[in-house]
GROMACS .gro file of C-alpha atoms in nm:
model
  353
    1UNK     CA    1   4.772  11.649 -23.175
    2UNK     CA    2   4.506  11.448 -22.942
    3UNK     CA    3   4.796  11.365 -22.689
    4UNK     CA    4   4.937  11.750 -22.696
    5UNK     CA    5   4.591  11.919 -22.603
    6UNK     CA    6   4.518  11.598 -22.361
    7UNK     CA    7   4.914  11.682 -22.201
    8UNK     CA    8   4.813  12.091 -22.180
    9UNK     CA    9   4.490  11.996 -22.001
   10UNK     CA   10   4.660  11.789 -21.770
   11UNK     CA   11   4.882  12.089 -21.718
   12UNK     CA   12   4.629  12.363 -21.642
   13UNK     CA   13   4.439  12.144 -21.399
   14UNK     CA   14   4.724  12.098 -21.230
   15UNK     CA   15   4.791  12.456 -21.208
   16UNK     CA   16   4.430  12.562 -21.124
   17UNK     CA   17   4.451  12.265 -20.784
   18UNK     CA   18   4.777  12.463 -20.755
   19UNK     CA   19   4.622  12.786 -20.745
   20UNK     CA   20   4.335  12.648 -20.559
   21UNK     CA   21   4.546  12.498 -20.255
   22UNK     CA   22   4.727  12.887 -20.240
   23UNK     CA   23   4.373  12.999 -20.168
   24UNK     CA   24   4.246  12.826 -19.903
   25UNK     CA   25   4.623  12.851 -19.734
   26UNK     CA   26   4.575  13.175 -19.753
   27UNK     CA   27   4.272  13.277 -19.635
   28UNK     CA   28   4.282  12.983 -19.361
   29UNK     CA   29   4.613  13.197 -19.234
   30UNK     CA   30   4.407  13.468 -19.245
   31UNK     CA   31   4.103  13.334 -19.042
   32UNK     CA   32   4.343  13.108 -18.821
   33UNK     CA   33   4.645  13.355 -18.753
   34UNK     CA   34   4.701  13.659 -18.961
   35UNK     CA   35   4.394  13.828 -18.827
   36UNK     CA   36   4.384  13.724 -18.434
   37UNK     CA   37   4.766  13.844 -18.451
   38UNK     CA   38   4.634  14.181 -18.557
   39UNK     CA   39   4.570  14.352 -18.218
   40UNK     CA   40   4.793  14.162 -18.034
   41UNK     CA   41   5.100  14.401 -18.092
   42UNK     CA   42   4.908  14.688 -17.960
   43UNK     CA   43   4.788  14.506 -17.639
   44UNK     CA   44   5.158  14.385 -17.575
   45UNK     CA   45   5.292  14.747 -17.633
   46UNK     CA   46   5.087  14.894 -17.384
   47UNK     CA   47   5.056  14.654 -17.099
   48UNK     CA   48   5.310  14.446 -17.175
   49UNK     CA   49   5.172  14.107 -17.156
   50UNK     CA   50   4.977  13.953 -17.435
   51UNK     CA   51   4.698  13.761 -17.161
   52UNK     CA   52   4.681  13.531 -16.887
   53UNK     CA   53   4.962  13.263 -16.853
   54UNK     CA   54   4.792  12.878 -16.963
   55UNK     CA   55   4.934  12.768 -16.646
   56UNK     CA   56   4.735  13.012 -16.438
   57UNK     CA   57   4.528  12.804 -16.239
   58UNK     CA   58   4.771  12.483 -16.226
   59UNK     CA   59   4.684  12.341 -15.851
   60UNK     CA   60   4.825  12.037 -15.692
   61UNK     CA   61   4.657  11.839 -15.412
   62UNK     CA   62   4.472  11.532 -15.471
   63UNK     CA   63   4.404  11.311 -15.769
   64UNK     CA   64   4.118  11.435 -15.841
   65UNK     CA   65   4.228  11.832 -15.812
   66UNK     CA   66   4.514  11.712 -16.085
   67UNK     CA   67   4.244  11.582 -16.309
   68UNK     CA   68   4.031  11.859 -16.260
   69UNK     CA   69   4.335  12.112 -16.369
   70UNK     CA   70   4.438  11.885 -16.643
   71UNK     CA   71   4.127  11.872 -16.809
   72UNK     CA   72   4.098  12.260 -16.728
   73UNK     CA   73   4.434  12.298 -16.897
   74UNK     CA   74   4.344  12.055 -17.213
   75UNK     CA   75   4.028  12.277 -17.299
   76UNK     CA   76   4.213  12.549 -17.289
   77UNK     CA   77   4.484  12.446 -17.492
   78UNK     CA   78   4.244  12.375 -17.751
   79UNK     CA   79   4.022  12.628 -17.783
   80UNK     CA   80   4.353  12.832 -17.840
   81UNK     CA   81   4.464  12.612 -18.120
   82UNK     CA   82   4.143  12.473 -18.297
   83UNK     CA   83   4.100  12.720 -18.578
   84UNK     CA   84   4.520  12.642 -18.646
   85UNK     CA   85   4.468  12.278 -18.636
   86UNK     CA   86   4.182  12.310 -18.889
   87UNK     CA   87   4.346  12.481 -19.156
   88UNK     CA   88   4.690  12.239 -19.126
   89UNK     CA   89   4.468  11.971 -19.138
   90UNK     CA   90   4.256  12.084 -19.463
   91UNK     CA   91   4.572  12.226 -19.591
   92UNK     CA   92   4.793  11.917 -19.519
   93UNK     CA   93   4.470  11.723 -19.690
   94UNK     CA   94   4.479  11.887 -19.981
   95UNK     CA   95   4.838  11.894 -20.055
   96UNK     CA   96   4.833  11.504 -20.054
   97UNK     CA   97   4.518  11.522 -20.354
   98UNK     CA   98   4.577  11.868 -20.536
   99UNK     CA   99   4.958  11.984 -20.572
  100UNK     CA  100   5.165  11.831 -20.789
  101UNK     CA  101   5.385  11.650 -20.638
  102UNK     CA  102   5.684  11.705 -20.885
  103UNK     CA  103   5.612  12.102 -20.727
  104UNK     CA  104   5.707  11.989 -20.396
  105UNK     CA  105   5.976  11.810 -20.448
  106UNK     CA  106   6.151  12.073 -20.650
  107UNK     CA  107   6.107  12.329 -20.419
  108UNK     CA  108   6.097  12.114 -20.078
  109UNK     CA  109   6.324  11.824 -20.224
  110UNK     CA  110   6.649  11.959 -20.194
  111UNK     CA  111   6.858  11.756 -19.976
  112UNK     CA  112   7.114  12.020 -19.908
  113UNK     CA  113   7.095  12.358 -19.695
  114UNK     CA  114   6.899  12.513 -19.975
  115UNK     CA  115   6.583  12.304 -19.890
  116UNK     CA  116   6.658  12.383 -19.503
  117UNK     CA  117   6.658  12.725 -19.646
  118UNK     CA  118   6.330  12.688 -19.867
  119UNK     CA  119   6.151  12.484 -19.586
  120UNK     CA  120   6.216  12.785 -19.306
  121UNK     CA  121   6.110  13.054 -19.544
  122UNK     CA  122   5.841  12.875 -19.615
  123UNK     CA  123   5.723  12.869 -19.278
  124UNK     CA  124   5.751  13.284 -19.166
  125UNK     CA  125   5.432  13.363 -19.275
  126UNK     CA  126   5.210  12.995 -19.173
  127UNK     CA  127   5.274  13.110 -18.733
  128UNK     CA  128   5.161  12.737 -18.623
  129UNK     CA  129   5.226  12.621 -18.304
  130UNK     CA  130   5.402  12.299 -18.362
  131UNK     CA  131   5.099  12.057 -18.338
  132UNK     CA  132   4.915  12.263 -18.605
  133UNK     CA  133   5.267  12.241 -18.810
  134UNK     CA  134   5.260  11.888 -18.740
  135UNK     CA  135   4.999  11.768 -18.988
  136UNK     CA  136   5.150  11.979 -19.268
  137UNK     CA  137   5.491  11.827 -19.216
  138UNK     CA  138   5.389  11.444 -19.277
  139UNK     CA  139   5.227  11.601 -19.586
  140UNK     CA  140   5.531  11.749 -19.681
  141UNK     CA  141   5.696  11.387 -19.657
  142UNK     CA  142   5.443  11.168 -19.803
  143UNK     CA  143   5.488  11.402 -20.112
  144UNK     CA  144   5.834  11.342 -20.118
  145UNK     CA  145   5.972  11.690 -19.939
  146UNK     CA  146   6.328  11.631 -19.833
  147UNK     CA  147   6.403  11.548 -19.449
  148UNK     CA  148   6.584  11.913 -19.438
  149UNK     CA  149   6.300  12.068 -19.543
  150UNK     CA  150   6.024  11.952 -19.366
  151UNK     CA  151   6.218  11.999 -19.008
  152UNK     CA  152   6.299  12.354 -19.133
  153UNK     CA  153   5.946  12.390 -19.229
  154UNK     CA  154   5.831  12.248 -18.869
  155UNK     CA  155   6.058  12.445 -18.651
  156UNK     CA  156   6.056  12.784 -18.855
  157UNK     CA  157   5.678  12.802 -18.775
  158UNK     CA  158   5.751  12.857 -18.392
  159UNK     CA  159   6.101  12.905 -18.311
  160UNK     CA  160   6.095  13.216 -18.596
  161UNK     CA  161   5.750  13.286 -18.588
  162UNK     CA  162   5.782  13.693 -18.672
  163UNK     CA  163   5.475  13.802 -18.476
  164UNK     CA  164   5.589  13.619 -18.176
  165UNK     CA  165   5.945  13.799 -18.211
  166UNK     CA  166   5.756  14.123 -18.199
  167UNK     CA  167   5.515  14.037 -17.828
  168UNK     CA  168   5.817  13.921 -17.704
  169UNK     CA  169   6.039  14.273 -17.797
  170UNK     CA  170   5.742  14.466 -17.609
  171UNK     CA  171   5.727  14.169 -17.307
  172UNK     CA  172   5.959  14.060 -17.237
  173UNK     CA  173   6.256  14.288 -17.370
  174UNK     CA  174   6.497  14.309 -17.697
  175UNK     CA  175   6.796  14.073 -17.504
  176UNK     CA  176   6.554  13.774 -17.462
  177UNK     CA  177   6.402  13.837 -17.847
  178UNK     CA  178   6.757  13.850 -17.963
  179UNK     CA  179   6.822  13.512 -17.751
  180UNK     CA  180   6.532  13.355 -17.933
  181UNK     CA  181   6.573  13.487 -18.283
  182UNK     CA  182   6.991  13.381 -18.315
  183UNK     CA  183   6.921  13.030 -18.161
  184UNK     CA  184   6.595  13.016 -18.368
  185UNK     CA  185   6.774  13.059 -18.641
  186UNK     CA  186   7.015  12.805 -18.595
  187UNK     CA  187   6.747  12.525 -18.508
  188UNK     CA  188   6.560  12.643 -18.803
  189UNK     CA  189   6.869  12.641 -19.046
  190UNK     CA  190   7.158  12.455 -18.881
  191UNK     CA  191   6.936  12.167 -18.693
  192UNK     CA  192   6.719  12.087 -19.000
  193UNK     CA  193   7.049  12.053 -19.229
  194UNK     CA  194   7.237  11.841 -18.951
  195UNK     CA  195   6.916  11.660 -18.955
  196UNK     CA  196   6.967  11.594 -19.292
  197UNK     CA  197   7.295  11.478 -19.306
  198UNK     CA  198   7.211  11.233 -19.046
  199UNK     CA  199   6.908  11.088 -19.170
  200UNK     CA  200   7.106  11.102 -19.531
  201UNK     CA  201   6.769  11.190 -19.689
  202UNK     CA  202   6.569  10.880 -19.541
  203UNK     CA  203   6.243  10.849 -19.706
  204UNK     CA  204   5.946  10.907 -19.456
  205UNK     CA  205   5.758  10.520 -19.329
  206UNK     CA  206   5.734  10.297 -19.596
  207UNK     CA  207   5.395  10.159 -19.529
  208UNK     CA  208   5.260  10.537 -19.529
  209UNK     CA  209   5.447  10.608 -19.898
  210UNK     CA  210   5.275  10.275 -19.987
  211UNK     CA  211   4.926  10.378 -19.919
  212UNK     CA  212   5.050  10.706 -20.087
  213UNK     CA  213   5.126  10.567 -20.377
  214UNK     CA  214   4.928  10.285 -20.448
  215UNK     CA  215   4.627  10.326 -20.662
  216UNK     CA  216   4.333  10.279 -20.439
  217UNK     CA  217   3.958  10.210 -20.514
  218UNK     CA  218   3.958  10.619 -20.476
  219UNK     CA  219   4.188  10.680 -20.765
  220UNK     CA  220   3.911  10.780 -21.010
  221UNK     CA  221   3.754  10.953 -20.785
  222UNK     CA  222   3.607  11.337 -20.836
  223UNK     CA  223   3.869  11.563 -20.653
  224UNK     CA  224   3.599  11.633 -20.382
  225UNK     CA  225   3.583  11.299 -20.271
  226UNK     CA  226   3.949  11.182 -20.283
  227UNK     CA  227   3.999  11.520 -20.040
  228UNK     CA  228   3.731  11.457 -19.775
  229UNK     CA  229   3.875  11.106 -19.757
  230UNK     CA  230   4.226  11.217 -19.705
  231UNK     CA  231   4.114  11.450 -19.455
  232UNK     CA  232   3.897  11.201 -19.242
  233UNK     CA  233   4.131  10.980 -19.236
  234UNK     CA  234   4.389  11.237 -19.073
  235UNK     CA  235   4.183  11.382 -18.824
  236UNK     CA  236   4.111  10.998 -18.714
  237UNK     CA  237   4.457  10.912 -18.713
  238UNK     CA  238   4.575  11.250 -18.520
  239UNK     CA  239   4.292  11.354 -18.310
  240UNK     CA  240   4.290  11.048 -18.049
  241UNK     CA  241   4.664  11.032 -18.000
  242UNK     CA  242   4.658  11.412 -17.972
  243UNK     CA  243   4.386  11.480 -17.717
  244UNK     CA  244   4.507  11.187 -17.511
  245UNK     CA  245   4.881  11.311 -17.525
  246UNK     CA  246   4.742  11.658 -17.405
  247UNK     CA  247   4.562  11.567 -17.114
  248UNK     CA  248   4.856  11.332 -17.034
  249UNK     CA  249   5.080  11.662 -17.024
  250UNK     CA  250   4.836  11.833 -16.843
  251UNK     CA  251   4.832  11.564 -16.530
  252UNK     CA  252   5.214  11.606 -16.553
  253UNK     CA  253   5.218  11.982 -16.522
  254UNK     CA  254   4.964  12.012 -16.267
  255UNK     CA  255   5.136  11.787 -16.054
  256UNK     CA  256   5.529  11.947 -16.124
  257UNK     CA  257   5.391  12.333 -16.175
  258UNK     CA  258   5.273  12.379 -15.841
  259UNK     CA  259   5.576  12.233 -15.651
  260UNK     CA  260   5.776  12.534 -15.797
  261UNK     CA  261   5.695  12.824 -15.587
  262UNK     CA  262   5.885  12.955 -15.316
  263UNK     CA  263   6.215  12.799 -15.507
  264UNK     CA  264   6.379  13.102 -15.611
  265UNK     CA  265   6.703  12.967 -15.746
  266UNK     CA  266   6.897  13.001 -16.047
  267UNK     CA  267   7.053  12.646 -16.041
  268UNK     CA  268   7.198  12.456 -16.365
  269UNK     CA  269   7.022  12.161 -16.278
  270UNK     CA  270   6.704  12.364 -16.276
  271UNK     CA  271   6.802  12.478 -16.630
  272UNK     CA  272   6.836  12.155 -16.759
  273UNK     CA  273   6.491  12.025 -16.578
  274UNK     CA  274   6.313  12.316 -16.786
  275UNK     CA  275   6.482  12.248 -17.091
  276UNK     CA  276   6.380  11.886 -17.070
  277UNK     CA  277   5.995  12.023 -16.983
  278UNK     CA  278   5.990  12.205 -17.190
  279UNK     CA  279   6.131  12.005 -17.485
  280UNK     CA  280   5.797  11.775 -17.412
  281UNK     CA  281   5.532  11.995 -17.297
  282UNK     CA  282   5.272  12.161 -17.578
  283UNK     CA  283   5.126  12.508 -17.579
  284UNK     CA  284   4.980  12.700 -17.824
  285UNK     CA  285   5.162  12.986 -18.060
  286UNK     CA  286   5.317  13.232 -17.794
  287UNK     CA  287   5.169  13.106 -17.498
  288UNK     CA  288   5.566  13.078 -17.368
  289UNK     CA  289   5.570  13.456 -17.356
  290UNK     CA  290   5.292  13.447 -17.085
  291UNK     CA  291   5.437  13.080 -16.942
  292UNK     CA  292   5.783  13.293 -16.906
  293UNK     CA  293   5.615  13.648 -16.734
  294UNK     CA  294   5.466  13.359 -16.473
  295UNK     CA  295   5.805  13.163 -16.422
  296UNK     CA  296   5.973  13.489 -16.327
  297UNK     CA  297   5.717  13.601 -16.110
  298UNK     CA  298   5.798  13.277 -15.907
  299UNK     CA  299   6.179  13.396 -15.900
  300UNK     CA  300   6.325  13.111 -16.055
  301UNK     CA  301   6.541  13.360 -16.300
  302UNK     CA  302   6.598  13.440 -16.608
  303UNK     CA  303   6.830  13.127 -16.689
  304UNK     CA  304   6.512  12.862 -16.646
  305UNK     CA  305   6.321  13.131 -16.833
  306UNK     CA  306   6.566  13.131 -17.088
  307UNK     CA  307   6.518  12.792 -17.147
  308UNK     CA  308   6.152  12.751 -17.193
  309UNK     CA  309   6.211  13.040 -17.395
  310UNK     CA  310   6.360  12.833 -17.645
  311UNK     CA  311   6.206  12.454 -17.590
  312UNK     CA  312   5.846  12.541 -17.517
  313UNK     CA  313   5.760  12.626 -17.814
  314UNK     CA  314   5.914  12.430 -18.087
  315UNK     CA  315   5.858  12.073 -18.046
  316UNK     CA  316   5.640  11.843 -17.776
  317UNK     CA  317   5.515  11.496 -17.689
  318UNK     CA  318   5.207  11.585 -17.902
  319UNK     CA  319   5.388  11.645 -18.194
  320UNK     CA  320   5.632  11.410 -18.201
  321UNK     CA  321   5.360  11.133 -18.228
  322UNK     CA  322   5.218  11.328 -18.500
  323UNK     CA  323   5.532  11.320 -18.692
  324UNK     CA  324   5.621  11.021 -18.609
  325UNK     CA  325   5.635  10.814 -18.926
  326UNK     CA  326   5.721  11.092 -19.124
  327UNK     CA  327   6.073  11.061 -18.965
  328UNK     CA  328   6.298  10.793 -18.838
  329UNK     CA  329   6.324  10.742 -18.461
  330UNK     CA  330   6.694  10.798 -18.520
  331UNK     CA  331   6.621  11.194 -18.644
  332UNK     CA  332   6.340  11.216 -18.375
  333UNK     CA  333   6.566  11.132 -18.134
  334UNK     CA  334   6.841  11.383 -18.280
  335UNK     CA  335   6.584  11.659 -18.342
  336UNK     CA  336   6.437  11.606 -17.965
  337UNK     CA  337   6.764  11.608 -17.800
  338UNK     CA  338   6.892  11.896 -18.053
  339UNK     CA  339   6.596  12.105 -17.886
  340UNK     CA  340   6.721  11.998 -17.504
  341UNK     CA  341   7.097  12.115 -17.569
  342UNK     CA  342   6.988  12.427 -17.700
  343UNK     CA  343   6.728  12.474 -17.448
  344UNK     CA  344   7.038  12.404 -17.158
  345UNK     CA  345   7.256  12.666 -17.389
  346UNK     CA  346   7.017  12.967 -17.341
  347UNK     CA  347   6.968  12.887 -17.019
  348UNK     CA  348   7.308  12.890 -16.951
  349UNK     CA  349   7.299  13.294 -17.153
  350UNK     CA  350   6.996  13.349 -16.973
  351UNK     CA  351   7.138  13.363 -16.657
  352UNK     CA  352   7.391  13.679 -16.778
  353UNK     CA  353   7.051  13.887 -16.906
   0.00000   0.00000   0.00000
């Protein structure tokens, strides 16, 4: 009788951290996305631009000009992202102390295309650039999520992100949002299960499932505690490697950005030199509409367009180190060059719209 009402305790707290975790997802979407996204729509409709391009500004020159405009770029960057970064980090943080992990890997641990499928669904509504996805996918693996999955979870936040879809109709027209959303859909879906097949459901670093698993000095913790240490301890593993990585992109694009005008050409090479850029670079959610409006203002087409249309926003330098002991460097390498390929393929469309 003692073990029965011990077992339905055990039960409901897990259900209430359950119901808990929903909440502050939900609200931090709110604060972080959901809300800012509001206007948006209304600005694009009627001037048909959602703001200034994050590479206005870019200069060349000296050494110290392209430090000047990389640190220029970095702050913006993150004052664009921070509230997004927060909540994946929190949220990330407290799937690792409060959901039951038996949840996730029933919903996230199928290792066929139904947990590619569950993964990208999960993501629609969540809108992170793929940085602020980036924490919430090595959660997603340390609790046991299948390799499908979390990809599908990673790219679905950008390369399907719906209010994105909808600037882009009003920006930059319905045959480039059409471009995005059937390639989108096939890095979301078709990647992430290829990815999966590949990796033949690898488990994520073993030293980071150790310290998962282990029973610490924290284990008896209250759940307060157990959750600020998680979270500390992400935000001092991420937030060097990140800000570093993002200034380091930032001296790379001011020195390659300016060097572009005047070169109005619509040459393959070009298209593969902006899928590879843009397979590495970082922005925040939708910046590539802007990024885009700016690259055809240089005349350099819509087939280069095309491709930053596609690699800009769905995986970067940044978040590849963020990820990367959640994955093997064997499905890095496949999801990086995956990104590429496609990148070269709608730039190769591109240059028909």
């Amino acid at each position: 009788m003692q073990s029965g009402i011990t077992h339905n305790q055990s039960v409901s707290k897990k259900w209430l951290g359950f119901a808990v975790f929903l909440i502050v997802f939900a609200v931090g979407l709110y604060w972080a996305k959901w809300n800012p996204y509001f206007h948006k729509p209304i600005l694009a409709s009627k001037e048909h631009n959602i703001g200034t391009s994050l590479l206005a500004g870019m200069t060349g020159g000296n050494f110290s000009e392209v430090v000047k405009s990389a640190w220029n770029y970095s702050i913006t960057y993150f004052l664009a992202i921070w509230k997004a970064l927060l909540v994946a980090t929190i949220v990330a943080s407290l799937m690792q102390v409060i959901v039951p992990r038996e949840w996730l890997t029933r919903v996230l641990g199928k290792t066929g295309f139904l947990g590619s499928v569950s993964g990208g669904l999960l993501a629609l509504p969540a809108m992170m650039c793929t940085c602020c996805a980036a924490p919430v996918v090595s959660g997603l693996r340390k609790c046991s999520s299948s390799v499908g999955a979390a990809i599908a979870f990673w790219f679905g936040n950008t390369a399907l992100n719906p209010a994105v879809l909808i600037f882009m109709v009003f920006v930059l027209g319905w045959k480039f949002t059409i471009l995005r959303l059937i390639l989108g859909i096939i890095l979301v879906f078709g990647v992430s299960y290829l990815a999966n097949r590949i990796a033949k459901n690898e488990a994520a670093d073993p030293a980071m499932m150790e310290k998962m698993n282990k029973k610490d000095k924290l284990s008896g913790k209250p759940l307060l505690v157990r959750w600020i240490y998680t979270f500390g301890k992400m935000l001092v593993t991420i937030l060097p490697l990140y800000i570093l990585s993002v200034f380091v992109m930032g001296l790379l694009i001011s020195w390659v950005y300016p060097t572009l005008n005047g070169h109005a050409i619509h040459s393959f090479w070009l298209i593969i030199a902006f899928a590879i850029i843009g397979t590495l670079f970082v922005i925040p959610t939708a910046a590539e509409i802007a990024i885009i409006q700016a690259v055809l203002a240089l005349g350099l087409g819509h087939g280069p367009a095309a491709a930053l249309l596609i690699t800009l926003p769905v995986i970067s330098i940044p978040s590849i180190i963020m990820v990367r002991k959640a994955f093997s460097k064997k499905t890095i390498a496949f999801l990086t060059m995956s990104v590429m390929v496609l990148g070269i393929v709608a730039g190769c469309i591109g240059t028909f719209i």
